[in-house]
Short mmCIF file of C-alpha atoms in Angstrom, two decimals:
data_model
loop_
_atom_site.label_atom_id
_atom_site.label_comp_id
_atom_site.label_asym_id
_atom_site.label_seq_id
_atom_site.Cartn_x
_atom_site.Cartn_y
_atom_site.Cartn_z
CA MET A 796 -5.35 -13.74 38.39
CA THR A 797 -1.76 -12.40 39.56
CA ARG A 798 -1.07 -8.73 39.78
CA ARG A 799 1.22 -8.76 36.76
CA THR A 800 -1.67 -10.34 34.76
CA ARG A 801 -4.01 -7.80 35.94
CA GLN A 802 -1.58 -4.94 34.93
CA GLN A 803 -0.96 -6.44 31.50
CA PHE A 804 -4.72 -6.88 30.96
CA GLY A 805 -5.21 -3.17 32.04
CA GLN A 806 -2.73 -2.12 29.49
CA LEU A 807 -4.38 -4.25 26.85
CA PHE A 808 -7.59 -2.74 27.41
CA GLN A 809 -6.01 0.77 27.36
CA SER A 810 -4.75 -0.05 23.98
CA TYR A 811 -8.14 -1.51 22.97
CA ILE A 812 -9.89 1.74 23.90
CA THR A 813 -7.35 3.90 22.29
CA ASN A 814 -7.64 2.13 19.05
CA ILE A 815 -11.40 2.45 19.03
CA LEU A 816 -11.14 6.21 19.65
CA LEU A 817 -8.55 6.52 16.82
CA PHE A 818 -10.52 4.55 14.39
CA SER A 819 -13.59 6.21 15.23
CA PHE A 820 -11.93 9.59 14.72
CA ALA A 821 -10.68 8.55 11.37
CA ILE A 822 -14.12 7.31 10.26
CA LEU A 823 -15.40 10.85 11.26
CA ILE A 824 -12.76 12.47 9.15
CA TYR A 825 -13.64 10.17 6.17
CA GLN A 826 -17.26 11.11 6.35
CA LYS A 827 -17.10 14.74 7.25
CA SER A 828 -13.95 16.13 5.56
CA PHE A 829 -14.49 17.81 2.07
CA TYR A 830 -12.03 15.67 0.24
CA TYR A 831 -12.91 12.27 1.76
CA SER A 832 -16.63 12.63 1.76
CA SER A 833 -16.56 13.06 -1.94
CA PHE A 834 -13.77 10.65 -2.69
CA ILE A 835 -14.70 7.72 -0.75
CA ARG A 836 -17.54 5.48 -2.09
CA THR A 837 -20.60 4.66 0.06
CA GLU A 838 -19.57 0.86 -0.04
CA THR A 839 -16.07 1.77 1.17
CA GLN A 840 -17.59 3.88 4.25
CA ASN A 841 -19.78 1.02 5.09
CA VAL A 842 -16.86 -1.40 5.00
CA LEU A 843 -14.94 0.79 7.08
CA ILE A 844 -17.45 1.12 9.67
CA GLY A 845 -17.85 -2.63 9.63
CA MET A 846 -14.14 -2.96 10.23
CA VAL A 847 -14.43 -0.87 13.36
CA VAL A 848 -17.22 -3.14 14.61
CA MET A 849 -15.24 -6.16 13.86
CA TYR A 850 -12.28 -4.82 15.88
CA ILE A 851 -14.52 -4.02 18.93
CA VAL A 852 -15.84 -7.72 18.93
CA PHE A 853 -12.98 -9.80 17.91
CA ALA A 854 -9.64 -7.67 19.10
CA ILE A 855 -9.32 -8.78 22.60
CA PRO A 856 -10.32 -12.48 21.97
CA LEU A 857 -7.89 -12.72 19.29
CA GLU A 858 -5.08 -11.04 21.37
CA MET A 859 -5.80 -13.55 24.16
CA LEU A 860 -5.37 -16.49 21.79
CA LEU A 861 -1.80 -15.51 21.48
CA PRO A 862 0.80 -17.07 23.84
CA PRO A 863 1.51 -14.58 26.69
CA GLU A 864 4.99 -13.69 25.47
CA ARG A 865 3.57 -12.50 22.02
CA ARG A 866 0.55 -10.53 23.21
CA ARG A 867 0.92 -7.01 22.21
CA ILE A 868 0.22 -5.24 25.55
CA GLU A 869 0.96 -1.84 24.16
CA GLY A 870 -0.56 -1.48 20.78
CA LYS A 871 0.62 1.10 18.08
CA GLY A 872 -2.21 3.48 18.69
CA LEU A 873 -1.46 3.72 22.42
CA ILE A 874 2.34 4.09 21.96
CA ALA A 875 1.77 6.92 19.24
CA LEU A 876 -0.96 8.76 21.17
CA ARG A 877 1.34 8.85 24.39
CA ALA A 878 4.26 10.06 22.21
CA VAL A 879 2.24 12.69 20.57
CA ILE A 880 0.78 14.02 24.04
CA ARG A 881 4.25 13.78 25.55
CA PHE A 882 5.97 15.60 22.66
CA ILE A 883 3.27 18.48 22.80
CA HIS A 884 3.66 18.79 26.62
CA ASP A 885 7.40 18.68 26.54
CA GLY A 886 7.46 21.10 23.33
CA TRP A 887 5.29 23.66 25.26
CA ARG A 888 7.47 23.38 28.32
CA TYR A 889 10.65 23.55 26.26
CA LEU A 890 9.39 26.84 24.54
CA ARG A 891 8.27 28.36 27.67
CA HIS A 892 11.64 27.85 29.22
CA PHE A 893 13.57 28.31 26.08
CA SER A 894 17.38 28.94 26.32
CA PHE A 895 20.11 29.14 23.83
CA ASP A 896 21.86 26.17 24.99
CA ARG A 897 19.00 24.05 23.59
CA SER A 898 19.12 21.59 26.52
CA ASN A 899 16.45 18.88 26.64
CA PRO A 900 14.54 19.45 23.38
CA PRO A 901 11.26 17.41 22.96
CA SER A 902 12.03 14.11 21.24
CA ILE A 903 10.36 11.04 19.83
CA THR A 904 11.95 7.41 19.97
CA LYS A 905 12.43 5.36 17.01
CA ARG A 906 9.83 2.96 18.17
CA GLU A 907 7.19 5.72 18.65
CA LYS A 908 8.09 7.21 15.34
CA THR A 909 7.47 3.80 13.63
CA CYS A 910 4.05 3.66 15.42
CA ILE A 911 3.04 7.21 14.32
CA LEU A 912 4.34 6.64 10.71
CA PHE A 913 2.30 3.32 10.40
CA LEU A 914 -0.86 4.96 11.74
CA MET A 915 -0.48 7.57 8.98
CA VAL A 916 0.16 4.68 6.36
CA LYS A 917 -3.03 2.87 7.47
CA PHE A 918 -5.11 6.06 7.57
CA TYR A 919 -4.10 7.17 4.04
CA PHE A 920 -3.95 3.72 2.24
CA LEU A 921 -6.79 1.73 3.75
CA PRO A 922 -9.86 3.65 2.29
CA MET A 923 -8.03 4.17 -0.82
CA MET A 924 -7.40 0.58 -1.44
CA LEU A 925 -11.06 -0.35 -0.56
CA ASN A 926 -12.15 2.41 -3.08
CA PHE A 927 -9.65 0.72 -5.61
CA PHE A 928 -11.15 -2.74 -4.95
CA PHE A 929 -14.81 -1.61 -5.52
CA GLY A 930 -13.82 0.32 -8.62
CA ASN A 931 -11.99 -2.79 -10.04
CA TRP A 932 -14.85 -4.92 -9.18
CA GLY A 933 -17.21 -2.60 -11.09
CA SER A 934 -15.00 -2.86 -14.11
CA MET A 935 -14.68 -6.60 -13.79
CA MET A 936 -18.55 -7.20 -13.68
CA PHE A 937 -19.06 -4.40 -16.60
CA HIS A 938 -16.81 -6.69 -18.87
CA TRP A 939 -18.75 -9.78 -17.47
CA ASN A 940 -21.85 -8.26 -18.50
CA GLN A 941 -20.56 -7.58 -21.93
CA PHE A 942 -19.89 -11.13 -22.96
CA SER A 943 -23.27 -11.76 -24.32
CA SER A 944 -23.18 -8.68 -26.55
CA HIS A 945 -20.48 -9.84 -28.85
CA VAL A 946 -21.15 -11.32 -32.11
CA ASN A 947 -17.78 -12.98 -32.91
CA VAL A 948 -15.06 -14.51 -31.08
CA HIS A 949 -12.47 -11.88 -31.56
CA ASP A 950 -14.73 -9.14 -30.00
CA LEU A 951 -15.43 -11.38 -27.17
CA LEU A 952 -11.86 -11.97 -26.38
CA LEU A 953 -10.36 -8.50 -27.18
CA GLY A 954 -13.21 -6.52 -26.00
CA SER A 955 -14.39 -8.28 -22.97
CA THR A 956 -12.40 -11.38 -21.93
CA PHE A 957 -8.87 -9.73 -21.77
CA PRO A 958 -10.24 -6.64 -19.83
CA PHE A 959 -12.20 -8.91 -17.62
CA ILE A 960 -9.05 -10.96 -16.63
CA ILE A 961 -7.02 -7.73 -15.99
CA SER A 962 -9.70 -6.40 -13.79
CA LEU A 963 -9.92 -9.66 -11.88
CA PHE A 964 -6.18 -9.48 -11.34
CA PHE A 965 -6.45 -6.02 -9.67
CA VAL A 966 -9.41 -7.19 -7.59
CA ILE A 967 -7.36 -9.90 -6.08
CA ASP A 968 -4.44 -7.43 -5.62
CA THR A 969 -6.48 -4.89 -3.78
CA ILE A 970 -8.05 -7.37 -1.57
CA TYR A 971 -4.47 -8.46 -0.32
CA PHE A 972 -3.61 -4.86 0.14
CA VAL A 973 -6.71 -4.17 2.11
CA PHE A 974 -5.86 -6.85 4.32
CA GLY A 975 -2.39 -5.91 4.85
CA TYR A 976 -3.51 -2.29 5.71
CA SER A 977 -6.22 -3.21 7.95
CA VAL A 978 -4.73 -6.12 9.81
CA GLU A 979 -1.44 -6.52 11.77
CA TYR A 980 -1.18 -9.80 13.77
CA PRO A 981 1.66 -11.88 14.89
CA ALA A 982 -0.16 -15.08 13.51
CA ALA A 983 -0.13 -13.49 10.14
CA ARG A 984 3.63 -12.89 10.43
CA ASN A 985 2.95 -9.19 9.23
CA GLU A 986 4.17 -7.15 12.17
CA VAL A 987 5.65 -3.85 11.22
CA ARG A 988 9.37 -3.51 11.74
CA SER A 989 9.88 -0.20 10.31
CA VAL A 990 8.12 2.55 8.24
CA GLU A 991 9.76 4.70 5.57
CA PRO A 992 11.48 7.45 7.36
CA THR A 993 12.36 9.97 4.89
CA PHE A 994 10.29 12.72 3.24
CA PHE A 995 11.32 11.94 -0.23
CA GLY A 996 10.46 8.35 0.17
CA TRP A 997 6.89 9.25 1.13
CA VAL A 998 6.69 11.84 -1.95
CA VAL A 999 7.76 9.48 -4.63
CA ALA A 1000 5.09 6.99 -3.03
CA LEU A 1001 2.18 9.40 -2.74
CA LEU A 1002 2.65 10.68 -6.35
CA CYS A 1003 1.37 7.63 -7.50
CA TYR A 1004 -1.89 7.87 -5.59
CA PRO A 1005 -5.02 10.12 -5.15
CA PRO A 1006 -5.13 13.00 -4.71
CA PHE A 1007 -1.54 13.67 -5.73
CA ASN A 1008 -1.55 11.55 -8.98
CA GLY A 1009 -4.59 13.67 -10.21
CA GLY A 1010 -3.63 17.03 -8.77
CA VAL A 1011 0.11 16.77 -9.60
CA THR A 1012 1.35 13.82 -11.43
CA ASP A 1013 -1.29 13.70 -14.13
CA ASN A 1014 -0.93 17.42 -14.91
CA TYR A 1015 2.49 16.79 -16.36
CA PHE A 1016 2.06 13.04 -17.54
CA ILE A 1017 -0.71 12.05 -19.72
CA TRP A 1018 -2.30 8.56 -19.03
CA ALA A 1019 -2.11 6.59 -22.21
CA SER A 1020 -2.65 2.92 -21.11
CA GLN A 1021 -5.82 1.02 -21.81
CA SER A 1022 -6.87 -2.32 -20.70
CA ALA A 1023 -8.99 -2.96 -23.61
CA ALA A 1024 -6.23 -1.57 -26.16
CA VAL A 1025 -6.25 -2.98 -29.59
CA PHE A 1026 -4.59 -2.21 -32.96
CA ASP A 1027 -7.25 -1.10 -35.54
CA GLY A 1028 -7.10 -3.43 -38.35
CA SER A 1029 -4.51 -6.07 -36.87
CA LEU A 1030 -5.73 -8.86 -35.04
CA VAL A 1031 -2.50 -10.49 -34.59
CA ALA A 1032 -0.85 -7.47 -33.24
CA SER A 1033 -3.82 -6.92 -30.76
CA TYR A 1034 -3.61 -10.48 -29.59
CA VAL A 1035 0.27 -10.15 -29.01
CA LEU A 1036 -0.32 -6.79 -27.16
CA GLN A 1037 -3.15 -8.41 -25.01
CA VAL A 1038 -1.43 -11.49 -24.32
CA THR A 1039 1.91 -9.73 -23.32
CA ALA A 1040 0.03 -7.38 -20.98
CA LEU A 1041 -1.85 -10.29 -19.36
CA PHE A 1042 1.66 -11.94 -18.74
CA LEU A 1043 3.16 -8.88 -17.35
CA LEU A 1044 0.29 -8.26 -14.96
CA TRP A 1045 0.22 -12.00 -13.95
CA ILE A 1046 3.77 -11.54 -12.76
CA TYR A 1047 2.58 -8.21 -10.99
CA LEU A 1048 -0.26 -10.31 -9.18
CA TRP A 1049 2.31 -13.06 -8.46
CA ALA A 1050 4.34 -10.60 -6.51
CA THR A 1051 1.35 -9.48 -4.55
CA LEU A 1052 0.46 -13.17 -3.70
CA ALA A 1053 4.20 -13.71 -2.67
CA LEU A 1054 3.75 -10.88 -0.20
CA GLY A 1055 0.50 -12.28 1.10
CA PRO A 1056 -0.50 -10.54 4.35
CA ARG A 1057 2.56 -8.35 4.24
CA CYS A 1058 1.33 -6.24 1.42
CA SER A 1059 1.65 -2.58 2.34
CA ASN A 1060 3.37 0.43 1.03
CA LEU A 1061 6.22 2.26 2.86
CA THR A 1062 6.55 -0.48 5.63
CA ASN A 1063 9.01 -3.25 6.26
CA ARG A 1064 6.95 -6.18 7.54
CA GLY A 1065 9.52 -8.84 6.77
CA ILE A 1066 11.53 -9.67 3.93
CA VAL A 1067 9.95 -11.90 1.04
CA SER A 1068 12.51 -14.01 -0.98
CA TRP A 1069 10.09 -16.24 -2.81
CA GLY A 1070 7.80 -16.06 -5.91
CA PRO A 1071 9.03 -13.39 -8.37
CA TYR A 1072 11.14 -11.85 -5.65
CA LYS A 1073 13.56 -15.03 -5.95
CA TYR A 1074 14.60 -13.42 -9.38
CA VAL A 1075 14.50 -9.59 -8.80
CA ARG A 1076 13.92 -7.28 -6.14
CA HIS A 1077 11.12 -5.20 -7.54
CA PRO A 1078 9.07 -7.54 -9.89
CA ALA A 1079 5.88 -5.60 -9.29
CA TYR A 1080 7.20 -2.15 -10.23
CA ILE A 1081 8.84 -3.39 -13.49
CA CYS A 1082 5.90 -5.52 -14.69
CA LYS A 1083 3.40 -2.66 -13.93
CA ASN A 1084 5.50 -0.02 -15.82
CA LEU A 1085 6.01 -2.54 -18.77
CA GLY A 1086 2.43 -3.41 -18.59
CA TRP A 1087 1.55 0.33 -19.07
CA PHE A 1088 4.03 0.66 -21.88
CA VAL A 1089 2.63 -2.18 -23.80
CA THR A 1090 -1.09 -1.12 -23.38
CA ALA A 1091 -0.18 2.36 -24.30
CA ILE A 1092 1.24 1.46 -27.86
CA PRO A 1093 -2.15 1.69 -29.78
CA PHE A 1094 -2.86 5.08 -28.27
CA LEU A 1095 0.63 6.44 -28.91
CA LEU A 1096 0.53 5.25 -32.52
CA ALA A 1097 -2.97 6.30 -33.37
CA THR A 1098 -2.58 9.91 -32.23
CA ASP A 1099 -0.24 12.92 -32.79
CA ARG A 1100 0.77 12.62 -29.10
CA LEU A 1101 3.68 10.01 -29.51
CA ILE A 1102 6.44 12.17 -28.09
CA ILE A 1103 4.46 13.57 -25.02
CA GLY A 1104 3.15 10.02 -24.37
CA VAL A 1105 6.68 8.49 -24.34
CA VAL A 1106 7.90 11.26 -22.25
CA SER A 1107 4.89 10.63 -19.63
CA LEU A 1108 5.53 6.98 -19.61
CA ALA A 1109 9.10 7.60 -18.88
CA GLY A 1110 8.14 9.90 -16.34
CA TRP A 1111 6.11 7.31 -14.51
CA ALA A 1112 9.05 4.88 -14.79
CA VAL A 1113 11.35 7.42 -13.20
CA ILE A 1114 8.89 7.89 -10.30
CA TYR A 1115 8.79 4.05 -9.90
CA PHE A 1116 12.52 3.90 -10.09
CA PHE A 1117 12.86 6.27 -7.11
CA ARG A 1118 10.27 4.32 -5.39
CA ALA A 1119 12.50 1.27 -5.62
CA ILE A 1120 15.71 3.19 -4.40
CA THR A 1121 14.03 4.71 -1.48
CA GLU A 1122 12.53 1.39 -0.50
CA GLU A 1123 16.02 -0.16 -0.82
CA ARG A 1124 17.49 2.53 1.41
CA HIS A 1125 14.85 2.08 3.98
CA LEU A 1126 14.95 -1.81 3.98
CA ILE A 1127 18.97 -2.00 3.93
CA ALA A 1128 18.94 -1.40 7.63
CA ASP A 1129 17.28 -4.79 8.16
CA PRO A 1130 19.94 -7.43 8.25
CA ASP A 1131 17.51 -9.91 6.46
CA TYR A 1132 17.38 -7.47 3.49
CA GLN A 1133 21.02 -7.33 3.42
CA GLU A 1134 21.30 -10.94 2.99
CA TYR A 1135 18.57 -10.99 0.55
CA CYS A 1136 20.29 -8.45 -1.69
CA LYS A 1137 23.50 -10.92 -1.49
CA GLN A 1138 21.15 -13.61 -2.97
CA VAL A 1139 19.19 -11.35 -5.46
CA GLN A 1140 21.46 -8.95 -7.04
CA TRP A 1141 19.09 -7.65 -9.76
CA ARG A 1142 16.54 -4.91 -9.13
CA PHE A 1143 14.44 -5.28 -12.17
CA ILE A 1144 15.75 -7.66 -14.84
CA PRO A 1145 17.57 -10.77 -14.24
CA TYR A 1146 21.32 -10.80 -15.28
CA ILE A 1147 20.90 -7.11 -16.77
CA PHE A 1148 19.90 -4.59 -14.25
#
């Protein structure tokens, strides 16, 4: 083993130990903090611990399988930790010797910022997506167990089959996102190029997820969409509604399948131009929102909350519109995305908008 090889293996081992410490610290927060200990399911906690164990066992062997030029000698955890320690050290020294000429203030490089932000993305979204997976799985199995309780075909289709398929779609969707948040590996071609750098971009994304959607967004926008939405007294209208919702959510799932291992919010892990992304730049956002509109119609028409319901759905649409805009502002720095925008000119609806 050459001296350079020993040095590289030493750095690789440092990254390995650093990631284990960071992952263990995250697990501790998930288990002991007031919010996460009540929010995260027991199944999610167990899977997270299992992921750490799998990392301990397989991380170095998988890295050594890569060609030497593709091995990540310095992982994002090590880069981020060194940057934070250096920033604190330089910041303290700067404050102690502060002068009005503001020379040599503490700073973080673009690469270090990307690593820190990605760790924040992983810390926030991974347990949430696992929670969503188990919730969707529970919903899917509930509707599966209801199949035998229906006495006619219409109850079977409208009451169980359609909701079962929708839950199945979201089970598959969340599996892909769990993989995207937990694994970054060159062979999967999902390495992070950049992370959303703006405060506003993070805000509009986080408003769509717990605890912010429950503590902030839902206080102003009521939730009217139902996976088993039907029209009372109109089978035809109910079938049209359910089939339309399934079609829209299938496109949403198709977008997830097209992203594959690159599934992740707030990150650029390579530009995807196939599947529904071949036609519009934000197929998941538009189809998810249209699906919500469609499945909310029975609720809106059956109550006296039509106006507030429409306003709420419009509010969610505005949030997702700004998510699309901030994503494009982030991605446009990538030459691949610039070329993609030339090929796919429409954001949401082909030949219209």
